[in-house]
Coordinates of C-alpha atoms in Angstrom, one line a residue:
M330 CA -108.8 -39.4 1.4
D331 CA -105.4 -41.1 1.4
C332 CA -104.8 -44.8 1.5
R333 CA -104.1 -44.9 5.2
S334 CA -107.5 -43.2 6.0
M335 CA -109.3 -45.6 3.7
E336 CA -107.7 -48.6 5.4
S337 CA -108.6 -47.3 8.8
S338 CA -112.2 -46.7 7.7
E339 CA -112.4 -50.2 6.3
T340 CA -111.0 -51.8 9.4
L341 CA -113.5 -49.9 11.5
R342 CA -116.3 -51.2 9.3
N343 CA -115.0 -54.7 9.8
K344 CA -115.0 -54.5 13.6
C345 CA -117.4 -56.7 15.5
A346 CA -119.9 -54.6 17.4
A347 CA -120.0 -57.0 20.3
C348 CA -116.5 -58.3 21.1
Y349 CA -114.6 -55.6 19.2
K350 CA -112.5 -58.0 17.2
Q351 CA -111.3 -56.5 13.9
F352 CA -111.1 -58.3 10.6
N353 CA -109.3 -57.5 7.4
K354 CA -112.3 -58.3 5.2
M355 CA -116.1 -58.0 5.7
E356 CA -116.6 -61.7 4.8
H357 CA -114.5 -62.7 7.7
L358 CA -116.6 -60.6 10.1
V359 CA -119.7 -62.2 8.6
E360 CA -118.3 -65.7 9.3
H361 CA -117.4 -64.6 12.8
M362 CA -120.9 -63.4 13.5
K363 CA -122.4 -66.7 12.3
I364 CA -120.4 -68.8 14.8
S365 CA -120.0 -66.4 17.8
Y366 CA -123.7 -66.2 18.7
H367 CA -123.3 -62.7 20.2
S368 CA -126.5 -61.4 21.9
G369 CA -127.8 -59.0 24.5
H370 CA -127.7 -62.0 26.9
E371 CA -123.9 -62.1 27.1
P372 CA -122.1 -60.5 30.1
T373 CA -121.2 -57.0 29.1
C374 CA -118.7 -54.4 30.4
G375 CA -120.6 -51.5 31.9
V376 CA -117.8 -49.1 30.8
C377 CA -117.0 -49.9 27.2
K378 CA -120.0 -52.2 26.4
K379 CA -117.8 -55.1 25.2
H380 CA -119.6 -58.4 25.1
C381 CA -117.9 -61.3 26.9
R382 CA -118.6 -65.0 26.7
S383 CA -118.6 -65.5 30.4
F384 CA -118.4 -63.5 33.7
E385 CA -114.9 -64.9 34.1
S386 CA -113.9 -63.3 30.8
L387 CA -115.6 -60.1 31.9
R388 CA -113.7 -60.2 35.2
E389 CA -110.4 -60.6 33.3
H390 CA -111.3 -57.7 31.1
L391 CA -111.9 -55.5 34.2
I392 CA -109.4 -56.7 36.8
G393 CA -107.3 -59.5 35.2
P394 CA -103.6 -59.6 34.6
L395 CA -104.0 -57.7 31.3
P396 CA -107.2 -55.6 31.8
K397 CA -108.4 -52.7 29.6
Q398 CA -106.8 -49.9 31.6
E399 CA -109.7 -47.4 31.2
C400 CA -112.3 -49.9 32.3
K401 CA -110.1 -51.1 35.2
N402 CA -109.7 -47.5 36.5
I403 CA -113.5 -46.9 36.4
F404 CA -114.3 -50.3 37.8
S405 CA -112.0 -49.8 40.8
I406 CA -114.1 -46.8 41.8
L407 CA -117.6 -47.7 40.7
G408 CA -117.6 -51.5 40.1
C409 CA -119.2 -54.2 42.3
R410 CA -116.7 -57.0 42.7
F411 CA -119.5 -59.6 43.0
C412 CA -121.9 -59.0 40.1
L413 CA -119.4 -56.7 38.1
M414 CA -122.0 -54.0 37.7
I415 CA -120.9 -50.4 37.3
L416 CA -122.7 -47.9 39.6
E417 CA -123.2 -44.2 39.2
T418 CA -121.3 -43.0 42.3
P419 CA -118.8 -44.5 44.9
N420 CA -121.5 -44.3 47.6
A421 CA -124.0 -46.1 45.4
R422 CA -121.4 -48.7 44.8
R423 CA -120.8 -49.2 48.5
I424 CA -124.5 -49.6 49.2
H425 CA -125.0 -51.9 46.3
Q426 CA -122.0 -54.1 47.1
E427 CA -123.2 -54.6 50.7
R428 CA -126.5 -55.8 49.4
C429 CA -124.9 -57.9 46.7
Q430 CA -122.8 -59.9 49.2
F431 CA -124.6 -62.8 50.9
S432 CA -124.0 -64.2 54.4
S433 CA -123.0 -67.8 54.7
V434 CA -125.4 -70.4 56.1
N435 CA -124.3 -72.0 59.4
A436 CA -123.3 -75.3 57.8
G437 CA -121.9 -76.7 61.1
L438 CA -125.1 -76.1 62.9
T439 CA -127.4 -77.5 60.2
T440 CA -125.2 -80.6 59.9
R441 CA -125.5 -81.3 63.7
M442 CA -129.2 -80.7 63.5
A443 CA -129.6 -83.1 60.6
A444 CA -127.5 -85.7 62.4
L445 CA -130.0 -85.5 65.3
G446 CA -133.0 -85.8 62.9
I447 CA -134.2 -82.3 63.8
R448 CA -134.1 -81.1 60.2
D449 CA -135.2 -84.3 58.6
K450 CA -138.2 -83.7 56.4
D451 CA -138.9 -86.8 54.4
M452 CA -142.5 -86.0 53.5
I453 CA -143.3 -83.7 50.6
D454 CA -146.6 -82.0 50.1
Y455 CA -146.3 -81.8 46.3
T456 CA -150.1 -81.3 45.7
S457 CA -150.1 -77.9 47.5
S458 CA -151.0 -74.9 45.2
R459 CA -148.5 -72.8 47.1
S460 CA -145.6 -75.3 46.6
P461 CA -142.5 -73.8 44.9
K462 CA -142.0 -73.6 41.1
V463 CA -138.2 -73.5 41.4
V464 CA -136.3 -75.9 43.8
A465 CA -132.6 -76.7 44.4
L466 CA -131.3 -80.2 44.9
S467 CA -128.0 -81.5 46.3
C468 CA -126.8 -85.0 47.3
K469 CA -123.9 -86.1 49.4
M470 CA -122.1 -89.3 48.5
V471 CA -120.5 -92.1 50.4
G472 CA -118.2 -94.7 48.9
G473 CA -118.9 -98.2 47.6
G474 CA -116.9 -100.9 45.9
S475 CA -113.7 -102.6 47.0
D476 CA -111.7 -99.3 47.2
G477 CA -114.6 -97.0 48.2
S478 CA -114.4 -94.9 45.1
L479 CA -117.9 -95.6 43.8
D480 CA -120.2 -92.8 44.6
L481 CA -123.4 -93.8 46.4
C482 CA -126.1 -91.3 47.4
A483 CA -126.5 -91.3 51.2
R484 CA -128.1 -87.9 51.8
V485 CA -130.3 -85.6 49.7
C486 CA -131.8 -82.2 50.3
I487 CA -134.2 -80.0 48.4
T488 CA -134.9 -76.3 49.2
D489 CA -137.1 -73.6 47.7
E490 CA -136.2 -70.0 46.7
G491 CA -136.6 -68.8 50.3
D492 CA -133.9 -71.2 51.6
N493 CA -136.6 -73.3 53.2
V494 CA -136.1 -77.1 53.4
V495 CA -138.7 -78.9 51.3
F496 CA -137.2 -82.3 51.6
H497 CA -134.3 -83.8 53.5
T498 CA -133.4 -87.4 54.3
Y499 CA -130.6 -89.8 54.7
V500 CA -130.7 -92.5 51.9
K501 CA -129.9 -96.1 52.3
P502 CA -127.7 -97.2 49.3
S503 CA -128.6 -100.3 47.4
M504 CA -125.2 -101.7 47.9
A505 CA -122.7 -102.0 50.8
V506 CA -120.9 -98.8 51.9
T507 CA -117.1 -99.3 52.2
N508 CA -116.1 -95.7 52.9
Y509 CA -118.4 -93.2 54.7
R510 CA -116.0 -90.3 53.9
Y511 CA -116.9 -88.8 57.3
E512 CA -114.4 -86.0 57.1
K513 CA -116.4 -84.5 54.2
T514 CA -119.9 -85.9 54.6
G515 CA -120.3 -86.2 58.4
I516 CA -122.2 -89.4 57.8
R517 CA -121.9 -92.3 60.2
P518 CA -123.2 -95.9 59.9
E519 CA -126.0 -95.2 62.3
N520 CA -127.3 -92.4 60.1
L521 CA -128.0 -95.0 57.3
R522 CA -129.2 -97.9 59.4
D523 CA -132.9 -97.0 59.2
A524 CA -132.6 -94.5 56.4
M525 CA -135.0 -94.2 53.5
P526 CA -134.4 -96.8 50.7
L527 CA -133.0 -95.3 47.5
K528 CA -136.0 -96.4 45.4
H529 CA -138.4 -94.8 47.9
A530 CA -136.4 -91.4 47.8
Q531 CA -136.2 -91.6 44.1
R532 CA -140.0 -92.0 43.7
K533 CA -140.8 -89.2 46.1
I534 CA -138.4 -86.7 44.4
Q535 CA -139.7 -87.7 40.9
E536 CA -143.3 -87.2 41.9
F537 CA -142.5 -83.8 43.5
L538 CA -140.5 -82.5 40.5
C539 CA -143.1 -83.6 37.9
N540 CA -145.9 -82.2 40.1
G541 CA -148.6 -84.4 38.7
E542 CA -147.6 -83.9 35.1
P543 CA -146.4 -86.7 32.7
M544 CA -142.7 -86.6 32.0
W545 CA -143.3 -86.1 28.2
K546 CA -145.5 -83.1 28.8
I547 CA -143.2 -81.1 31.1
R548 CA -142.0 -77.8 29.6
P549 CA -140.5 -74.7 31.1
R550 CA -143.4 -72.4 30.4
G551 CA -147.0 -73.0 31.3
G552 CA -146.6 -76.5 32.7
K553 CA -146.7 -77.8 36.3
G554 CA -143.2 -79.3 36.4
R555 CA -140.7 -77.6 38.6
I556 CA -137.4 -76.0 37.5
L557 CA -134.5 -77.9 39.1
V558 CA -131.4 -76.0 40.2
G559 CA -128.1 -77.5 41.3
H560 CA -124.4 -77.9 40.7
G561 CA -123.3 -81.1 38.8
L562 CA -126.9 -82.3 38.5
D563 CA -126.0 -84.9 35.9
H564 CA -124.1 -86.8 38.6
D565 CA -126.6 -86.3 41.4
L566 CA -129.5 -87.4 39.2
D567 CA -127.5 -90.4 38.0
R568 CA -126.8 -91.5 41.5
L569 CA -130.5 -91.1 42.4
Q570 CA -131.3 -93.2 39.3
L571 CA -133.7 -90.4 38.3
E572 CA -134.5 -88.8 34.9
Y573 CA -135.8 -85.3 34.4
P574 CA -136.1 -83.2 31.2
S575 CA -133.0 -81.2 30.4
S576 CA -135.2 -78.1 29.6
M577 CA -136.1 -78.0 33.3
I578 CA -132.6 -78.2 34.6
R579 CA -130.5 -75.2 35.6
D580 CA -127.0 -76.4 36.4
T581 CA -124.5 -73.8 37.7
A582 CA -121.7 -76.2 36.6
K583 CA -122.8 -76.0 32.9
Y584 CA -124.3 -72.5 32.5
P585 CA -122.0 -70.7 29.9
P586 CA -121.8 -67.3 31.7
L587 CA -120.6 -69.1 34.9
M588 CA -118.0 -71.3 33.3
K589 CA -114.2 -70.7 32.9
T590 CA -112.8 -68.9 29.9
S591 CA -111.6 -72.4 28.9
K592 CA -115.3 -73.5 28.8
L593 CA -114.6 -75.9 31.8
S594 CA -116.8 -75.8 34.9
N595 CA -116.0 -73.8 37.9
S596 CA -116.3 -75.4 41.4
L597 CA -119.3 -74.4 43.5
K598 CA -116.8 -73.2 46.1
Y599 CA -115.2 -70.8 43.7
L600 CA -118.6 -69.5 42.3
T601 CA -119.9 -68.9 45.8
Q602 CA -116.8 -67.0 46.9
A603 CA -116.5 -65.0 43.7
Y604 CA -120.2 -64.1 43.0
L605 CA -121.9 -64.3 46.4
G606 CA -119.0 -63.3 48.7
Y607 CA -118.8 -66.1 51.2
D608 CA -117.2 -69.5 51.6
V609 CA -118.7 -73.0 51.4
H610 CA -117.2 -76.5 51.9
V611 CA -115.3 -75.5 55.0
G612 CA -115.0 -78.7 56.9
I613 CA -118.0 -81.1 56.7
Q614 CA -120.1 -80.4 53.6
D615 CA -123.8 -80.0 54.0
P616 CA -126.2 -80.5 51.1
Y617 CA -128.4 -77.7 52.5
E618 CA -125.5 -75.3 52.1
D619 CA -125.0 -76.4 48.5
C620 CA -128.8 -76.0 47.8
V621 CA -128.8 -72.4 49.2
A622 CA -125.6 -71.4 47.2
T623 CA -126.9 -72.8 43.8
M624 CA -130.3 -71.2 44.3
R625 CA -128.6 -67.8 45.1
L626 CA -126.5 -68.1 42.0
Y627 CA -129.5 -69.0 39.9
T628 CA -131.5 -66.1 41.3
R629 CA -128.7 -63.7 40.5
M630 CA -128.6 -64.9 36.9
R631 CA -132.3 -65.1 36.5
Y632 CA -133.1 -61.5 37.5
Q633 CA -130.5 -59.9 35.2
K634 CA -132.2 -57.3 32.9
H635 CA -131.8 -58.1 29.3
K636 CA -133.7 -57.0 26.2
I637 CA -136.9 -59.0 25.6
E638 CA -136.9 -60.7 22.2
A639 CA -139.6 -62.6 20.5
Y640 CA -137.2 -65.3 19.4
P641 CA -134.2 -65.2 21.7
L642 CA -132.4 -68.4 20.7
A643 CA -130.4 -69.1 17.6
A644 CA -132.0 -72.5 17.5
D645 CA -135.5 -71.1 17.3
A646 CA -137.1 -72.0 13.9
H647 CA -137.7 -68.4 13.1
N648 CA -134.0 -67.5 13.4
R649 CA -132.8 -70.6 11.5
S650 CA -135.0 -69.7 8.6
N651 CA -133.6 -66.1 8.6
Q652 CA -130.1 -67.5 8.4
V653 CA -131.1 -69.5 5.3
V654 CA -132.8 -66.6 3.6
W655 CA -130.0 -64.1 4.1
R656 CA -127.3 -64.7 1.5
Q657 CA -123.6 -63.9 2.1
N658 CA -123.7 -60.8 0.0
E659 CA -126.7 -59.5 1.9
F660 CA -124.9 -60.0 5.2
E661 CA -121.9 -58.1 3.8
R662 CA -124.0 -55.1 3.0
M663 CA -125.0 -54.8 6.7
S664 CA -123.2 -52.7 9.3
P665 CA -121.7 -54.4 12.3
D666 CA -124.5 -53.0 14.5
E667 CA -127.1 -54.4 12.1
M668 CA -125.5 -57.8 12.2
L669 CA -125.5 -57.8 16.0
S670 CA -129.1 -56.8 16.1
I671 CA -130.2 -60.0 14.4
S672 CA -127.6 -62.3 16.1
R673 CA -129.0 -64.6 18.8
S674 CA -127.7 -66.6 21.7
D675 CA -126.8 -70.3 21.4
Y676 CA -127.7 -71.0 25.1
Y677 CA -130.9 -70.6 27.1
C678 CA -130.5 -67.5 29.3
W679 CA -132.0 -68.0 32.7
C680 CA -133.5 -64.5 32.6
L681 CA -136.1 -66.1 30.3
D682 CA -137.5 -68.0 33.3
S683 CA -138.7 -64.7 34.6
L684 CA -141.0 -64.4 31.5
A685 CA -142.6 -67.8 32.1

């Protein structure tokens, strides 16, 4: 074997089995695997099986400015433009894509109904055994302060997985409103005149989410607490002055597979258009519309089929102890595929909720 063949063989041996990056030395590949957290939970190209950090990265790989040409050609014939899955035949792709695209909710109609009090539902039966395990929450803000830039929660909506309204009410802010932001919120002074006080709404929502379980006891699996879905939930919960365990929150603005390649958040408007196939935030914005969109995104992520692992997270104690036990030279004796097989994700994949 000549030197050129030996170099080619060595380079192939130092190629990451997930993202296909190549390294000059095996020790560099080992370091890459330690910090990349590749796993079977990453978005993966259905053609070449390359792992991508996010669906945006996968989209660029398939149809971006500089795509992998072979993958682009196959995707253009067999790929779904919403979930980025590769189907077996063009006809299967057509049928799948029709099912993959959602219809928009009639935001204008629901806004007018809410303004008339038709859809207001300010009582929650949180003791019902048939009550939902997963709910979506969205708030709409009016402005406070001298310049109207301070966000004040003036309307809140909670829906279940079937797009049913569980709770909806206008909220009376604890300080004076100086800008109703009517063009976006559709909220008028008369909507807040006899609205539910913020503290009252906060208590109702907290009791509903905890579902009779103490806050310290709430956990994703086996508990009574409800999984909370939304977009930018940190802000919504802050404006509601409400605390909830981070392990129970599914935020589409912070979920790594739904973020930009720059690791910044995508807008809900973009995510809904790109992954669900319809537009939101056209004219007056309705919290019900946001709840439906975030729940649909969550459901799409949750029901992805990934390999079941006993310890799926890099932070699991079992995996941390393995990293300590394995020494550098033992890693270097592994093949790239063997390294990938023991690599674990650094984020909680929502598909794990289906196992609860």
